[in-house]
CSV table of C-alpha atoms in Angstrom, one decimal:
chain,number,residue,atom,x,y,z
A,26,MET,CA,-18.3,28.7,-14.7
A,27,THR,CA,-17.8,27.3,-18.2
A,28,TYR,CA,-18.1,23.6,-19.3
A,29,ILE,CA,-14.3,23.4,-19.5
A,30,ASP,CA,-14.2,24.5,-15.8
A,31,ILE,CA,-16.6,21.7,-14.9
A,32,VAL,CA,-14.5,19.2,-16.8
A,33,GLN,CA,-11.4,20.3,-15.0
A,34,ILE,CA,-13.1,20.1,-11.6
A,35,PHE,CA,-14.3,16.6,-12.4
A,36,ASP,CA,-10.7,15.7,-13.4
A,37,SER,CA,-9.4,17.0,-10.1
A,38,THR,CA,-12.2,15.2,-8.3
A,39,ILE,CA,-11.1,11.8,-9.7
A,40,ARG,CA,-7.5,12.4,-8.8
A,41,LEU,CA,-8.3,13.6,-5.2
A,42,ALA,CA,-10.9,10.9,-4.6
A,43,THR,CA,-8.6,8.0,-5.5
A,44,PRO,CA,-6.5,7.8,-2.3
A,45,LEU,CA,-9.6,8.3,-0.2
A,46,LEU,CA,-11.4,5.5,-2.1
A,47,LEU,CA,-8.6,3.0,-1.7
A,48,ALA,CA,-8.3,3.8,2.0
A,49,CYS,CA,-12.1,3.7,2.5
A,50,LEU,CA,-12.3,0.3,0.9
A,51,ALA,CA,-9.4,-0.8,3.1
A,52,GLY,CA,-11.3,0.3,6.2
A,53,LEU,CA,-14.4,-1.4,4.8
A,54,PHE,CA,-12.7,-4.8,4.8
A,55,SER,CA,-11.3,-4.3,8.2
A,56,GLU,CA,-14.4,-3.0,9.9
A,57,ARG,CA,-16.6,-5.6,8.2
A,58,SER,CA,-14.5,-8.2,10.0
A,59,GLY,CA,-14.9,-6.5,13.3
A,60,ILE,CA,-11.5,-4.7,13.5
A,61,VAL,CA,-11.8,-1.0,13.9
A,62,ASP,CA,-8.8,0.6,12.1
A,63,ILE,CA,-8.2,4.2,12.9
A,64,GLY,CA,-4.6,3.6,11.7
A,65,LEU,CA,-5.4,4.0,8.0
A,66,GLU,CA,-3.6,7.3,8.1
A,67,GLY,CA,-0.4,5.8,9.4
A,68,LYS,CA,-0.4,2.9,6.9
A,69,MET,CA,-0.9,5.4,4.0
A,70,LEU,CA,1.9,7.6,5.3
A,71,VAL,CA,4.4,4.8,5.7
A,72,ALA,CA,3.5,3.4,2.2
A,73,ALA,CA,3.9,6.8,0.7
A,74,PHE,CA,7.4,7.2,2.2
A,75,PHE,CA,8.7,3.7,1.3
A,76,SER,CA,7.3,3.8,-2.2
A,77,ALA,CA,8.8,7.2,-2.9
A,78,ALA,CA,12.1,6.4,-1.2
A,79,THR,CA,12.5,3.1,-3.1
A,80,ALA,CA,11.5,4.7,-6.4
A,81,ALA,CA,14.1,7.5,-5.8
A,82,LEU,CA,16.8,5.0,-5.0
A,83,THR,CA,16.1,2.5,-7.8
A,84,GLY,CA,14.5,4.7,-10.4
A,85,ASP,CA,11.7,2.1,-10.8
A,86,VAL,CA,8.2,3.1,-9.7
A,87,TRP,CA,7.0,-0.5,-9.7
A,88,LEU,CA,9.6,-1.5,-7.1
A,89,GLY,CA,8.5,1.6,-5.2
A,90,LEU,CA,4.9,0.4,-5.3
A,91,LEU,CA,5.9,-3.1,-4.0
A,92,ALA,CA,7.9,-1.5,-1.2
A,93,GLY,CA,4.9,0.8,-0.2
A,94,ILE,CA,2.5,-2.2,-0.1
A,95,ALA,CA,5.0,-4.2,1.9
A,96,ALA,CA,5.4,-1.4,4.5
A,97,ALA,CA,1.6,-1.0,4.8
A,98,VAL,CA,1.1,-4.8,5.2
A,99,VAL,CA,3.8,-4.9,8.0
A,100,PHE,CA,2.0,-2.1,9.8
A,101,SER,CA,-1.3,-3.9,9.3
A,102,LEU,CA,0.1,-7.0,10.8
A,103,ILE,CA,1.3,-5.0,13.8
A,104,HIS,CA,-2.2,-3.8,14.3
A,105,GLY,CA,-3.5,-7.4,13.8
A,106,VAL,CA,-1.2,-8.9,16.3
A,107,ALA,CA,-2.1,-6.2,18.9
A,108,SER,CA,-5.8,-6.4,18.4
A,109,ILE,CA,-6.5,-10.0,17.3
A,110,THR,CA,-3.8,-12.1,18.9
A,111,PHE,CA,-3.3,-10.1,22.1
A,112,ARG,CA,-6.8,-8.7,22.1
A,113,GLY,CA,-5.7,-5.2,22.8
A,114,ASP,CA,-7.7,-2.0,22.4
A,115,GLN,CA,-8.1,-1.5,18.7
A,116,LEU,CA,-8.4,2.3,18.9
A,117,ILE,CA,-5.2,2.7,20.9
A,118,SER,CA,-3.4,0.3,18.5
A,119,GLY,CA,-4.5,2.4,15.6
A,120,VAL,CA,-3.5,5.7,17.2
A,121,ALA,CA,-0.1,4.2,18.1
A,122,ILE,CA,0.4,3.2,14.4
A,123,ASN,CA,-0.3,6.7,13.3
A,124,PHE,CA,2.2,8.2,15.7
A,125,LEU,CA,4.8,5.6,14.8
A,126,ALA,CA,4.4,6.3,11.1
A,127,ALA,CA,4.5,10.0,11.5
A,128,GLY,CA,7.8,10.0,13.5
A,129,MET,CA,9.5,7.1,11.7
A,130,THR,CA,9.0,8.5,8.1
A,131,VAL,CA,10.5,11.8,9.1
A,132,LEU,CA,13.5,10.3,10.9
A,133,ILE,CA,14.3,7.8,8.1
A,134,ALA,CA,13.8,10.4,5.3
A,135,GLN,CA,16.2,12.8,7.0
A,136,ASP,CA,18.8,10.1,7.6
A,137,TRP,CA,18.6,8.7,4.1
A,138,PHE,CA,18.3,11.9,2.0
A,139,GLN,CA,19.1,14.9,4.2
A,140,GLN,CA,16.5,17.0,2.4
A,141,GLY,CA,14.4,18.2,5.3
A,142,SER,CA,12.3,15.1,5.9
A,143,ARG,CA,11.5,14.6,2.2
A,144,THR,CA,12.6,12.4,-0.6
A,145,PRO,CA,14.1,13.7,-3.9
A,146,SER,CA,11.7,14.7,-6.6
A,147,LEU,CA,10.7,11.7,-8.7
A,148,THR,CA,11.0,11.9,-12.5
A,149,GLY,CA,10.8,9.6,-15.5
A,150,ASP,CA,10.4,5.9,-14.6
A,151,ALA,CA,10.5,6.7,-10.9
A,152,ARG,CA,6.8,7.8,-10.9
A,153,PHE,CA,3.6,6.7,-12.6
A,154,GLY,CA,2.8,8.4,-15.9
A,155,SER,CA,-0.6,9.1,-17.3
A,156,ILE,CA,-2.5,6.5,-19.4
A,157,ASP,CA,-4.7,7.6,-22.4
A,158,LEU,CA,-7.9,5.6,-22.7
A,159,PRO,CA,-8.8,4.1,-26.1
A,160,PHE,CA,-10.0,6.7,-28.7
A,161,ALA,CA,-9.4,9.6,-26.3
A,162,GLU,CA,-7.7,11.7,-28.9
A,163,ALA,CA,-10.2,10.9,-31.6
A,164,LEU,CA,-13.2,11.7,-29.4
A,165,SER,CA,-11.7,14.9,-27.9
A,166,GLY,CA,-13.4,17.0,-30.6
A,167,VAL,CA,-16.9,15.6,-30.0
A,168,PRO,CA,-19.1,18.2,-28.3
A,169,PHE,CA,-19.9,17.8,-24.6
A,170,LEU,CA,-18.9,14.1,-24.2
A,171,GLY,CA,-15.5,14.4,-26.0
A,172,PRO,CA,-13.8,16.7,-23.4
A,173,LEU,CA,-15.4,14.7,-20.6
A,174,TYR,CA,-13.9,11.5,-21.8
A,175,ALA,CA,-10.6,12.8,-23.2
A,176,ASP,CA,-9.8,15.3,-20.4
A,177,ALA,CA,-11.5,14.1,-17.3
A,178,LEU,CA,-11.8,10.3,-17.6
A,179,SER,CA,-8.6,9.7,-19.6
A,180,GLY,CA,-5.1,10.7,-18.7
A,181,HIS,CA,-4.8,9.3,-15.2
A,182,THR,CA,-2.3,7.0,-13.7
A,183,ILE,CA,-2.9,3.2,-13.6
A,184,LEU,CA,-3.5,3.4,-9.8
A,185,VAL,CA,-6.5,5.6,-10.4
A,186,TYR,CA,-8.2,3.0,-12.6
A,187,VAL,CA,-7.2,0.3,-10.2
A,188,GLY,CA,-8.8,2.2,-7.4
A,189,PHE,CA,-12.1,2.5,-9.2
A,190,LEU,CA,-12.0,-1.1,-10.4
A,191,ALA,CA,-11.5,-2.1,-6.8
A,192,VAL,CA,-15.1,-1.0,-6.0
A,193,PRO,CA,-16.9,-3.7,-8.0
A,194,ALA,CA,-14.2,-6.2,-7.0
A,195,THR,CA,-14.9,-5.4,-3.3
A,196,TRP,CA,-18.6,-5.7,-3.8
A,197,TRP,CA,-18.2,-9.1,-5.5
A,198,VAL,CA,-15.8,-10.4,-2.8
A,199,LEU,CA,-18.0,-9.3,0.1
A,200,PHE,CA,-21.4,-10.2,-1.3
A,201,ARG,CA,-20.9,-12.9,-3.8
A,202,THR,CA,-18.2,-15.2,-2.3
A,203,ARG,CA,-18.1,-17.6,0.6
A,204,PHE,CA,-15.1,-15.7,2.0
A,205,GLY,CA,-17.1,-12.5,1.9
A,206,LEU,CA,-20.1,-14.1,3.7
A,207,ARG,CA,-17.9,-15.4,6.4
A,208,LEU,CA,-16.0,-12.1,6.7
A,209,ARG,CA,-19.3,-10.2,7.2
A,210,ALA,CA,-20.5,-12.8,9.6
A,211,VAL,CA,-17.3,-12.4,11.7
A,212,GLY,CA,-18.1,-8.7,12.0
A,213,GLU,CA,-21.6,-9.4,13.2
A,214,ASN,CA,-21.4,-12.6,15.3
A,215,PRO,CA,-18.0,-14.1,15.6
A,216,GLY,CA,-19.3,-16.7,18.0
A,217,ALA,CA,-21.6,-18.2,15.4
A,218,VAL,CA,-18.7,-18.4,12.9
A,219,ASP,CA,-16.5,-20.1,15.4
A,220,THR,CA,-19.3,-22.6,16.2
A,221,ALA,CA,-19.5,-23.4,12.5
A,222,GLY,CA,-15.8,-24.5,12.6
A,223,VAL,CA,-14.4,-21.4,10.9
A,224,SER,CA,-11.4,-19.7,12.4
A,225,VAL,CA,-12.3,-16.1,13.5
A,226,ASN,CA,-8.7,-15.1,13.8
A,227,ARG,CA,-7.8,-16.4,10.4
A,228,LEU,CA,-10.6,-14.4,8.8
A,229,ARG,CA,-9.7,-11.2,10.7
A,230,TYR,CA,-6.0,-11.5,9.7
A,231,ALA,CA,-7.1,-12.0,6.1
A,232,ALA,CA,-9.1,-8.7,6.3
A,233,VAL,CA,-6.1,-7.0,8.0
A,234,LEU,CA,-3.8,-8.1,5.1
A,235,ILE,CA,-6.3,-6.8,2.5
A,236,THR,CA,-6.4,-3.5,4.4
A,237,GLY,CA,-2.6,-3.3,4.2
A,238,LEU,CA,-2.7,-4.0,0.4
A,239,LEU,CA,-5.2,-1.2,-0.2
A,240,THR,CA,-3.7,1.3,2.0
A,241,GLY,CA,-0.3,0.5,0.4
A,242,LEU,CA,-1.8,1.4,-3.0
A,243,ALA,CA,-3.3,4.6,-1.6
A,244,GLY,CA,0.0,5.7,-0.1
A,245,ALA,CA,2.0,4.8,-3.1
A,246,TYR,CA,-0.4,6.7,-5.3
A,247,LEU,CA,0.0,9.8,-3.2
A,248,ALA,CA,3.8,9.8,-3.5
A,249,THR,CA,4.3,8.5,-7.0
A,250,GLY,CA,1.1,9.4,-8.8
A,251,LEU,CA,-0.6,12.4,-7.4
A,252,ALA,CA,2.7,14.0,-6.2
A,253,ALA,CA,6.3,13.5,-7.2
A,254,GLY,CA,7.9,12.4,-4.0
A,255,PHE,CA,7.3,12.2,-0.2
A,256,THR,CA,6.9,15.2,2.1
A,257,LYS,CA,6.4,15.3,5.8
A,258,ASP,CA,2.8,14.3,6.8
A,259,MET,CA,1.7,14.3,3.2
A,260,THR,CA,-1.4,12.2,3.8
A,261,ALA,CA,-2.8,15.4,5.5
A,262,GLY,CA,-5.6,13.5,7.4
A,263,ARG,CA,-6.8,11.5,4.4
A,264,GLY,CA,-7.0,8.4,6.5
A,265,TYR,CA,-9.4,10.1,8.9
A,266,ILE,CA,-11.4,11.5,5.9
A,267,ALA,CA,-11.6,7.9,4.6
A,268,LEU,CA,-13.1,6.8,7.9
A,269,ALA,CA,-15.6,9.6,7.7
A,270,ALA,CA,-16.5,8.6,4.2
A,271,LEU,CA,-16.9,5.0,5.3
A,272,ILE,CA,-19.4,6.0,8.0
A,273,PHE,CA,-21.1,8.3,5.4
A,274,ALA,CA,-21.3,5.3,3.0
A,275,LYS,CA,-22.8,3.0,5.8
A,276,TRP,CA,-20.0,0.4,5.2
A,277,ARG,CA,-21.1,-0.4,1.6
A,278,PRO,CA,-18.7,-0.3,-1.3
A,279,TRP,CA,-20.8,1.4,-3.9
A,280,TYR,CA,-21.9,4.1,-1.4
A,281,ALA,CA,-18.2,4.4,-0.5
A,282,LEU,CA,-17.5,5.3,-4.2
A,283,PHE,CA,-20.0,8.1,-4.2
A,284,ALA,CA,-19.0,9.3,-0.7
A,285,CYS,CA,-15.3,9.6,-1.7
A,286,LEU,CA,-16.3,11.3,-5.0
A,287,LEU,CA,-18.2,13.8,-2.9
A,288,PHE,CA,-15.3,14.5,-0.6
A,289,GLY,CA,-13.0,14.7,-3.6
A,290,PHE,CA,-15.3,17.1,-5.4
A,291,LEU,CA,-15.6,19.5,-2.5
A,292,GLN,CA,-11.8,19.4,-2.1
A,293,ALA,CA,-11.4,20.1,-5.8
A,294,VAL,CA,-13.9,23.1,-5.6
A,295,SER,CA,-12.1,24.4,-2.5
A,296,ASN,CA,-8.7,24.2,-4.2
A,297,ARG,CA,-10.0,26.0,-7.3
A,298,TYR,CA,-12.0,28.8,-5.7
A,299,SER,CA,-11.3,30.8,-2.6
A,300,THR,CA,-15.0,31.6,-2.1
A,301,LEU,CA,-18.2,30.5,-3.8
A,302,ASP,CA,-20.3,33.5,-4.8
A,303,PHE,CA,-24.0,32.7,-5.4
A,304,GLY,CA,-25.0,36.4,-5.7
A,305,LEU,CA,-26.9,36.8,-2.5
A,306,ILE,CA,-24.4,34.9,-0.3
A,307,GLU,CA,-20.7,34.0,-0.4
A,308,ILE,CA,-19.5,30.6,0.9
A,309,PRO,CA,-15.9,30.4,2.1
A,310,ASN,CA,-13.9,27.3,1.0
A,311,ALA,CA,-13.4,26.3,4.6
A,312,PHE,CA,-17.1,25.6,4.9
A,313,VAL,CA,-17.0,23.7,1.6
A,314,LEU,CA,-14.3,21.4,3.0
A,315,ALA,CA,-16.2,21.0,6.3
A,316,LEU,CA,-19.5,20.1,4.5
A,317,PRO,CA,-18.8,16.3,4.2
A,318,TYR,CA,-18.1,16.1,7.9
A,319,ILE,CA,-21.3,17.9,8.7
A,320,LEU,CA,-23.2,15.5,6.5
A,321,THR,CA,-21.5,12.6,8.3
A,322,VAL,CA,-22.6,13.9,11.7
A,323,VAL,CA,-26.1,14.4,10.4
A,324,ILE,CA,-26.2,10.7,9.3
A,325,LEU,CA,-24.7,9.5,12.6
A,326,ALA,CA,-27.5,11.5,14.4
A,327,GLY,CA,-30.0,9.5,12.4
A,328,PHE,CA,-31.6,12.3,10.4
A,329,VAL,CA,-30.8,10.6,7.0
A,330,GLY,CA,-31.2,7.0,7.8
A,331,ARG,CA,-29.1,5.1,10.4
A,332,ALA,CA,-25.4,4.3,9.9
A,333,THR,CA,-25.2,1.1,11.9
A,334,PRO,CA,-21.6,-0.4,12.1
A,335,PRO,CA,-20.9,-4.1,12.3
A,336,ARG,CA,-22.2,-5.3,15.7
A,337,ALA,CA,-18.9,-6.9,16.8
A,338,GLY,CA,-16.8,-4.0,15.6
A,339,GLY,CA,-14.0,-3.1,18.1
A,340,GLU,CA,-14.6,-6.2,20.3
A,341,PRO,CA,-11.8,-8.7,20.6
A,342,TYR,CA,-13.1,-12.3,20.3
A,343,VAL,CA,-12.4,-14.7,23.1
A,344,LYS,CA,-12.9,-18.3,22.1
A,345,GLU,CA,-15.2,-20.1,24.5
A,346,ARG,CA,-13.8,-23.2,26.2
């Protein structure tokens, strides 16, 4: 493996980790408020479809992005109404959202475009183009660091950089603001928050809306940045992978970044090599893809520290009379 191969793998890692990272941060806000959201997959899928469909119809990727975010927010509000207002089972609500999104996107895509449950291929202004970072071309010839900066860190779409900037923004909101303190408190002890005169439902709805925003960005990136259009079930389980990464990260934003990069790296390696040959042994790519899940199970088993979720997670809050 040459240094250029390593740079290309790192480039793929960043691209593949971005939707996972956005969805993972979305789940972080939701679960920190006490709302378990297994419906990340469905929100990403519906955002991917409506962003691609709107971009295909209008030729404007920014309108597509807004449509994708709006669709994800609507699905988030459905989950919020079911689990917060009506105090329904949060897991069942999330699964229902996933099924609804999977069926609805295929049905509408076939009705609108008649192309086998897909949208037309996006070109030109209908999809996000790459952005060159400052001095990328000038530094490309510098040994070692030049190719890393010019070929791996530069040349991504704007949503990639938004995704990575969302990590410090999430940390600041959760751990340096009054809103974040209250949000975390709601996930741990909603009764104490209510006693202090702060609305538990309002905070949880705010978290649900932020979840919709971030999953909308993730789905829009899949269809208009990473790919050039929508295809059936194109999220391919990324919502569930994001949940696994969230557990692996122990519900912390900086850990989530490294967890998603790990998942993205292993996926990039698996896509590039059919097997990993270390001389004495050969590792199939299926095992490489399964490795993050194995590590997640190890953490849940308590072998590498404890992964303790918010104490009030999954429990509807009933205001005491």
